[in-house]
Coordinates of C-alpha atoms and ligand atoms in Angstrom, one line a residue:
M1 CA 100.9 111.0 119.7
R2 CA 100.8 112.9 116.3
V3 CA 101.1 110.2 113.4
L4 CA 101.8 111.4 109.8
V5 CA 100.3 108.7 106.9
I6 CA 102.5 109.3 103.8
G7 CA 100.3 107.4 100.9
S8 CA 96.6 107.6 98.7
G9 CA 95.6 104.4 98.7
G10 CA 92.7 102.0 100.6
R11 CA 95.8 100.9 102.7
E12 CA 96.4 104.0 104.1
H13 CA 93.0 104.9 104.5
A14 CA 93.4 101.5 106.7
F15 CA 95.7 102.6 108.7
C16 CA 93.9 106.1 109.4
I17 CA 91.2 103.4 110.6
A18 CA 93.4 101.3 112.8
L19 CA 94.9 104.8 114.1
K20 CA 91.2 106.2 114.9
R21 CA 91.2 103.1 117.4
D22 CA 94.5 103.7 119.5
P23 CA 94.1 106.1 122.2
A24 CA 97.2 107.0 122.4
V25 CA 96.9 109.0 119.0
S26 CA 96.0 112.3 119.0
E27 CA 95.7 113.3 116.0
I28 CA 95.9 112.0 112.3
H29 CA 98.1 113.5 109.0
A30 CA 97.6 111.8 105.6
A31 CA 99.7 113.1 102.5
P32 CA 98.4 113.3 100.3
G33 CA 95.6 111.3 101.4
N34 CA 92.1 110.3 100.1
A35 CA 88.2 110.9 100.3
G36 CA 88.9 108.3 103.3
T37 CA 91.8 109.2 104.9
A38 CA 89.7 113.1 105.5
R39 CA 87.4 111.8 107.3
L40 CA 90.0 110.7 109.9
A41 CA 92.8 112.8 109.3
V42 CA 93.9 116.0 107.8
N43 CA 95.4 115.5 104.0
H44 CA 98.1 117.8 102.9
T45 CA 99.9 117.9 99.9
V46 CA 103.4 115.7 99.1
D47 CA 105.3 114.8 96.3
V48 CA 105.5 110.8 97.6
A49 CA 108.8 110.6 95.6
D50 CA 110.5 113.7 96.9
P51 CA 112.1 112.4 100.6
A52 CA 113.3 115.9 101.7
S53 CA 109.2 117.3 100.8
V54 CA 108.0 114.2 103.1
A55 CA 110.5 114.8 105.9
H56 CA 110.0 118.7 105.9
L57 CA 105.7 117.8 105.9
A58 CA 106.7 115.6 108.9
E59 CA 108.9 118.1 111.2
Q60 CA 106.4 121.3 110.3
L61 CA 103.7 119.0 111.6
E62 CA 105.4 118.1 114.5
A63 CA 105.0 114.8 114.2
D64 CA 106.1 112.2 116.4
L65 CA 105.9 109.5 114.4
V66 CA 105.6 108.9 110.2
I67 CA 104.4 105.7 108.6
V68 CA 105.2 105.6 105.0
G69 CA 103.1 103.7 103.5
P70 CA 104.0 102.6 99.4
E71 CA 106.9 100.6 98.0
V72 CA 108.0 104.4 96.0
P73 CA 108.5 106.9 99.0
L74 CA 110.7 103.9 100.6
V75 CA 112.8 102.9 98.0
L76 CA 113.5 106.3 97.3
G77 CA 114.4 107.2 101.1
A78 CA 111.9 108.7 102.7
A79 CA 112.7 107.2 105.9
D80 CA 116.3 108.0 106.4
A81 CA 115.2 111.8 105.6
V82 CA 112.8 111.8 108.2
R83 CA 114.1 109.6 110.8
A84 CA 117.5 112.5 109.9
K85 CA 115.5 114.9 111.0
G86 CA 115.0 113.3 114.8
I87 CA 111.7 111.8 113.8
A88 CA 110.6 108.2 114.1
C89 CA 109.4 106.3 111.0
F90 CA 107.7 103.0 110.2
G91 CA 109.9 101.9 107.3
P92 CA 112.9 100.7 105.9
S93 CA 115.5 102.6 104.7
A94 CA 115.7 102.7 100.8
Q95 CA 119.0 99.9 101.5
A96 CA 116.7 97.5 103.6
A97 CA 114.2 98.6 100.9
Q98 CA 116.2 97.2 98.3
I99 CA 114.5 93.9 99.1
E100 CA 111.4 95.3 97.3
G101 CA 112.8 97.5 95.0
S102 CA 115.3 95.5 93.0
K103 CA 114.8 91.7 92.5
S104 CA 118.6 91.2 92.0
F105 CA 119.6 92.0 95.5
A106 CA 116.7 90.0 96.9
K107 CA 118.3 86.8 94.9
D108 CA 121.1 87.7 96.2
V109 CA 119.8 88.0 99.7
M110 CA 117.6 85.2 99.7
A111 CA 120.1 83.0 98.3
A112 CA 122.6 83.9 101.1
A113 CA 120.2 83.3 104.1
G114 CA 119.5 79.9 102.6
V115 CA 115.7 80.5 101.9
R116 CA 114.1 78.9 99.3
T117 CA 112.5 81.1 96.2
A118 CA 111.9 80.6 92.2
R119 CA 115.2 80.3 90.4
S120 CA 115.4 82.9 87.9
E121 CA 117.0 84.8 85.1
T122 CA 117.7 88.6 84.5
V123 CA 117.2 89.2 80.6
D124 CA 118.5 92.9 79.2
S125 CA 118.3 92.3 75.4
T126 CA 115.8 90.8 72.7
A127 CA 118.7 88.6 71.3
S128 CA 118.9 86.5 74.7
L129 CA 115.4 86.5 74.8
D130 CA 114.3 83.5 73.2
A131 CA 117.2 81.2 74.5
A132 CA 116.1 82.3 78.2
L133 CA 112.6 81.1 77.6
D134 CA 113.3 78.0 76.5
R135 CA 115.3 77.7 80.0
F136 CA 111.6 78.0 81.1
G137 CA 108.0 76.7 81.1
P138 CA 105.5 74.8 80.8
I139 CA 104.3 78.3 82.9
W140 CA 106.1 81.2 82.3
V141 CA 106.4 84.1 85.2
V142 CA 107.5 87.6 83.0
K143 CA 108.2 89.8 85.8
D144 CA 109.1 94.1 85.2
D145 CA 112.5 94.0 86.9
R146 CA 111.4 97.5 88.0
L147 CA 108.8 98.8 90.9
A148 CA 105.6 97.9 88.6
A149 CA 103.0 97.3 91.6
G150 CA 102.8 94.4 90.5
K151 CA 101.3 95.4 87.2
G152 CA 104.2 93.6 85.1
V153 CA 103.8 90.1 86.6
V154 CA 102.4 88.0 83.2
V155 CA 101.8 84.3 84.4
T156 CA 101.5 82.1 81.1
E157 CA 101.5 78.4 79.8
D158 CA 101.7 80.6 76.6
R159 CA 104.9 80.8 75.4
A160 CA 104.0 83.9 72.7
H161 CA 102.1 85.8 75.4
A162 CA 105.1 85.5 77.7
R163 CA 107.6 86.2 74.7
A164 CA 105.2 89.7 73.8
H165 CA 104.9 91.4 77.4
A166 CA 108.9 90.4 77.8
V167 CA 109.5 92.2 74.6
E168 CA 107.2 95.3 75.6
L169 CA 109.1 95.8 78.8
L170 CA 111.9 95.6 77.3
E171 CA 111.1 98.0 74.4
R172 CA 110.7 100.4 77.8
G173 CA 114.4 99.8 78.7
H174 CA 113.1 97.8 81.8
P175 CA 115.4 94.5 82.2
V176 CA 113.0 91.6 82.9
L177 CA 113.0 89.2 85.1
L178 CA 111.8 85.6 84.1
E179 CA 111.4 83.0 87.0
S180 CA 110.0 79.6 87.2
Y181 CA 106.8 78.7 88.2
L182 CA 106.0 78.1 92.0
D183 CA 102.9 75.7 92.6
G184 CA 100.4 76.0 95.5
P185 CA 98.5 77.9 97.2
E186 CA 100.3 81.7 98.4
V187 CA 100.2 83.4 101.1
S188 CA 100.8 86.8 102.3
L189 CA 102.6 87.1 105.9
F190 CA 103.7 90.6 107.2
C191 CA 105.9 90.6 109.9
L192 CA 106.6 93.4 112.2
V193 CA 110.9 93.5 111.7
N194 CA 113.0 95.2 114.1
G195 CA 116.7 93.9 113.4
D196 CA 116.7 90.2 114.1
Q197 CA 113.2 90.4 116.1
V198 CA 110.0 89.0 114.2
T199 CA 106.8 88.8 114.7
P200 CA 104.7 87.9 112.1
L201 CA 100.6 89.3 111.4
Q202 CA 97.6 86.5 111.0
P203 CA 98.6 85.2 107.5
A204 CA 96.2 86.5 104.7
Q205 CA 95.9 86.0 100.8
D206 CA 95.1 87.9 98.0
F207 CA 93.6 87.5 94.8
K208 CA 95.5 88.5 92.3
R209 CA 93.6 87.9 88.5
A210 CA 91.5 90.5 87.8
Y211 CA 88.1 88.7 87.0
S212 CA 86.6 85.4 88.9
G213 CA 87.9 82.2 88.2
D214 CA 91.2 83.1 88.8
M215 CA 90.9 84.5 84.9
G216 CA 92.7 87.5 83.0
P217 CA 95.6 90.3 83.4
N218 CA 97.3 90.6 87.5
T219 CA 96.5 93.0 89.0
G220 CA 97.5 95.0 92.7
G221 CA 95.2 92.9 94.1
M222 CA 91.3 92.4 93.2
G223 CA 90.8 91.1 97.6
A224 CA 91.9 89.1 100.5
Y225 CA 90.9 87.3 103.5
T226 CA 92.7 86.8 106.6
P227 CA 93.4 84.0 109.0
L228 CA 93.6 80.6 106.3
P229 CA 91.6 77.8 107.8
W230 CA 93.9 76.0 105.1
L231 CA 97.1 76.9 107.0
S232 CA 98.3 75.1 109.9
Q233 CA 100.4 77.3 112.7
Q234 CA 102.8 75.3 112.4
T235 CA 104.1 76.3 108.6
V236 CA 103.6 79.8 110.0
D237 CA 106.6 79.0 112.3
E238 CA 108.2 77.8 109.5
I239 CA 108.1 80.7 107.5
V240 CA 109.1 82.6 110.2
D241 CA 111.8 80.5 111.3
D242 CA 113.2 79.2 107.9
I243 CA 112.6 82.3 106.0
V244 CA 111.9 85.5 107.5
C245 CA 114.4 85.5 110.3
P246 CA 117.4 84.1 108.3
V247 CA 116.5 87.5 105.6
A248 CA 115.9 89.5 108.2
V249 CA 119.6 88.4 110.4
E250 CA 121.2 88.4 106.4
L251 CA 120.4 92.2 105.9
L252 CA 121.5 92.8 109.5
R253 CA 124.6 91.5 108.7
R254 CA 125.3 93.8 105.5
G255 CA 124.5 96.8 107.6
C256 CA 121.0 97.3 106.2
A257 CA 119.1 96.7 109.5
Y258 CA 115.5 96.1 108.6
S259 CA 112.9 98.1 110.7
G260 CA 109.3 98.0 109.3
L261 CA 107.1 95.8 107.5
L262 CA 108.6 93.4 106.0
Y263 CA 106.3 91.5 103.3
A264 CA 106.8 88.0 102.4
G265 CA 105.0 86.7 99.6
L266 CA 105.1 83.1 99.2
A267 CA 103.7 79.8 97.2
I268 CA 102.9 76.6 100.2
G269 CA 104.5 74.0 97.5
S270 CA 105.1 70.2 97.6
D271 CA 108.4 70.5 99.0
G272 CA 107.1 73.2 101.6
P273 CA 106.9 77.1 101.4
A274 CA 109.0 79.1 98.8
V275 CA 109.6 82.8 98.4
V276 CA 107.2 84.2 95.1
E277 CA 108.8 87.5 96.6
F278 CA 109.6 90.4 99.6
N279 CA 107.8 93.1 99.8
C280 CA 109.1 96.5 101.9
R281 CA 105.6 97.5 103.3
F282 CA 102.4 96.3 103.9
G283 CA 100.6 95.2 101.2
D284 CA 97.8 96.3 99.4
P285 CA 94.5 94.3 99.9
E286 CA 95.2 92.3 102.4
T287 CA 96.1 95.7 104.8
Q288 CA 92.5 95.7 105.0
P289 CA 91.1 92.8 106.5
V290 CA 94.2 92.4 108.4
L291 CA 93.8 95.1 110.4
A292 CA 89.9 94.9 110.6
L293 CA 91.0 92.1 113.4
L294 CA 93.7 93.7 114.9
R295 CA 93.1 94.7 118.8
T296 CA 96.4 95.8 119.6
P297 CA 97.1 99.8 119.3
F298 CA 98.2 100.3 116.2
G299 CA 99.9 104.0 116.6
Q300 CA 102.0 102.3 119.8
L301 CA 102.4 99.1 118.1
L302 CA 104.2 100.8 115.5
R303 CA 105.9 103.1 117.0
S304 CA 107.7 100.7 119.2
V305 CA 109.3 99.3 115.5
A306 CA 109.7 102.7 114.6
D307 CA 111.8 103.2 118.5
G308 CA 113.0 100.2 118.5
T309 CA 112.3 99.0 121.2
F310 CA 109.4 96.0 119.5
L311 CA 110.3 92.6 120.5
E312 CA 109.7 89.7 119.2
T313 CA 108.4 88.3 122.2
S314 CA 105.8 91.1 122.0
E315 CA 102.0 89.7 122.1
L316 CA 99.6 90.9 119.1
S317 CA 95.9 90.9 119.9
W318 CA 93.4 89.8 117.4
E319 CA 89.4 89.5 117.1
P320 CA 88.1 85.8 116.9
G321 CA 86.9 85.5 113.6
Y322 CA 87.6 86.5 109.9
A323 CA 87.6 89.2 107.2
V324 CA 87.2 89.2 104.1
G325 CA 88.0 92.4 101.6
V326 CA 86.4 92.6 98.3
V327 CA 88.1 95.2 95.9
L328 CA 86.2 97.2 93.1
A329 CA 87.8 98.3 90.7
A330 CA 87.3 101.1 87.7
E331 CA 85.8 100.1 84.7
H332 CA 89.0 98.2 82.0
Y333 CA 91.1 97.7 85.3
P334 CA 93.8 97.3 85.0
A335 CA 94.3 97.4 81.1
K336 CA 93.2 101.4 81.0
P337 CA 91.5 102.2 84.2
H338 CA 88.3 104.4 83.3
L339 CA 88.6 107.5 86.2
G340 CA 86.4 110.5 87.0
D341 CA 83.8 108.5 87.6
T342 CA 81.0 109.5 90.8
I343 CA 80.8 106.7 93.5
T344 CA 77.2 107.0 95.5
G345 CA 76.9 104.6 98.8
A346 CA 81.1 104.4 99.2
L347 CA 81.1 105.9 103.2
G348 CA 80.2 103.3 105.8
E349 CA 81.2 100.9 108.2
G350 CA 83.4 98.6 106.4
L351 CA 84.2 101.2 103.0
V352 CA 88.1 101.4 102.6
L353 CA 88.6 104.4 100.3
A354 CA 91.2 104.1 97.9
G355 CA 91.5 106.2 94.3
V356 CA 88.7 108.3 95.0
D357 CA 88.6 111.9 95.7
E358 CA 85.6 114.2 96.9
R359 CA 85.0 116.9 94.1
D360 CA 82.1 119.6 94.6
G361 CA 80.6 117.3 97.7
A362 CA 80.8 114.2 95.2
L363 CA 83.1 111.1 95.1
V364 CA 84.9 110.5 92.0
S365 CA 87.6 107.5 91.4
T366 CA 90.8 108.7 90.9
G367 CA 92.7 104.8 90.5
G368 CA 91.9 101.0 89.1
R369 CA 91.4 100.5 92.5
V370 CA 88.6 102.0 94.2
L371 CA 87.6 100.7 97.4
T372 CA 87.9 97.7 99.1
A373 CA 84.6 96.4 101.0
V374 CA 85.7 94.0 104.3
G375 CA 83.2 92.8 106.1
L376 CA 83.9 90.1 109.5
G377 CA 82.8 87.3 111.4
R378 CA 82.9 83.7 112.9
D379 CA 83.3 82.1 109.6
L380 CA 84.7 82.6 106.4
T381 CA 81.2 82.0 105.1
A382 CA 79.5 84.8 107.4
A383 CA 82.7 87.6 106.6
R384 CA 81.9 87.1 102.6
A385 CA 78.2 87.4 103.1
Q386 CA 78.8 91.1 105.1
A387 CA 81.5 91.8 102.4
Y388 CA 79.7 91.2 99.4
E389 CA 76.7 92.8 101.3
R390 CA 78.2 96.0 101.6
M391 CA 79.8 95.8 98.2
G392 CA 76.3 96.3 97.1
G393 CA 75.1 99.6 98.1
V394 CA 78.3 100.8 95.9
H395 CA 77.6 102.3 92.9
L396 CA 80.2 103.2 90.5
P397 CA 79.2 102.9 86.5
G398 CA 81.2 100.2 85.1
G399 CA 83.1 99.0 88.2
H400 CA 83.9 95.6 88.7
F401 CA 84.8 93.0 91.7
R402 CA 85.5 89.8 91.3
E403 CA 82.5 87.2 92.8
D404 CA 85.0 84.5 94.4
I405 CA 87.0 86.3 96.7
A406 CA 87.4 83.6 99.5
L407 CA 85.3 81.4 98.6
A408 CA 87.4 78.2 98.1
A409 CA 88.3 78.5 101.4
S410 CA 85.1 78.9 102.9
N411 CA 83.9 75.5 100.6
G412 CA 87.1 74.1 102.2
E413 CA 88.5 73.4 98.8
V414 CA 92.2 74.9 99.3
T415 CA 94.5 72.5 99.5
I416 CA 98.5 72.1 99.7
P417 CA 99.7 70.3 97.7
A418 CA 101.0 66.3 98.5
K419 CA 104.6 65.9 99.7
R420 CA 106.8 64.3 96.7
Ligands
LIG501 N1 98.7 92.6 97.2 C1 99.6 92.5 96.4 C2 100.6 93.6 97.0 O1 100.9 94.4 98.1 O2 101.9 94.1 96.8

């Protein structure tokens, strides 16, 4: 099977690593890819925001399967354009990808499906902002209503900070979404969805704040681990049965059946799981540790979803133990990442590259999130130790990473708030 991966992040390098292990995959191509995918695949130039050029490349390469990684090409219709050429594609249609691309569509689907989520209001002018802010708090959640790669979110107890972020978005012409704060630890549950067939991967947790101790601004994600020792199988089943399945059925009912990876971001609060957001793709950096433990051949699995033959009764197989991924970010990430710095020690087992290119034989940073060091172990302590040991061999001037990825979970300190 010849596979084309669209995207250039850590998620796409992790896809290539998993595809390489699948005996049914004979060739891997990546577009645009990065220095990590280049070691496992043939990289090609493509404009990911142009569905026609994605489909044209797939046709030129005679790909048997296209895997679209990021949300932007999916929301713009890359999967539709590839499928229109008669090529199997893993990823939802543009219409179904609205579950991530349009917050109001997502809220509407969730309301129709009876799914618990945050109360929200969209604000499109500064004139109505103050009154709307008064209806929220004491913790304000302010989101960019458009795609913002996780960086458009501010969660704060400081009303002035919330207001300033909303004003900045409005001045850029972006509508603002205000949401009530959901309490409890967060879970990322990736589900393979084929119409009304839903199968979860192992649950993960990611770390959105830039610095240790959950300090600093929100980022695209600074680390993740899987599975979650504090989350019961019963709660995972509840999330699938009461949240993801009803949403998949609602999308089917609306004539935009979902095919691909539906990522439920949840908070597990005192009243049970509630949806923070849905994404139409694998999450980054959770993908790196999750795929590190997946034994089921990845190419064949995604192909079965793309072909519509995947059933929720299909069994997935996992390595025992835990995986932890720690992200190395460029200096001044997320505000103004410094790019173009030389990275050393970045090639090796468990190092999944993101914003890294090769120039004149050297690896240089090209993105705010540079790589993820993934460690495995029989428990979280061992997996953390291996991840940080691997990170210890990497050098990037000004680079920073969190010291506390999966620390609370490994100390047994993650708790779900008691039922009210
Ligand atoms: N881990 C956050 C995201 O992928 O959006």
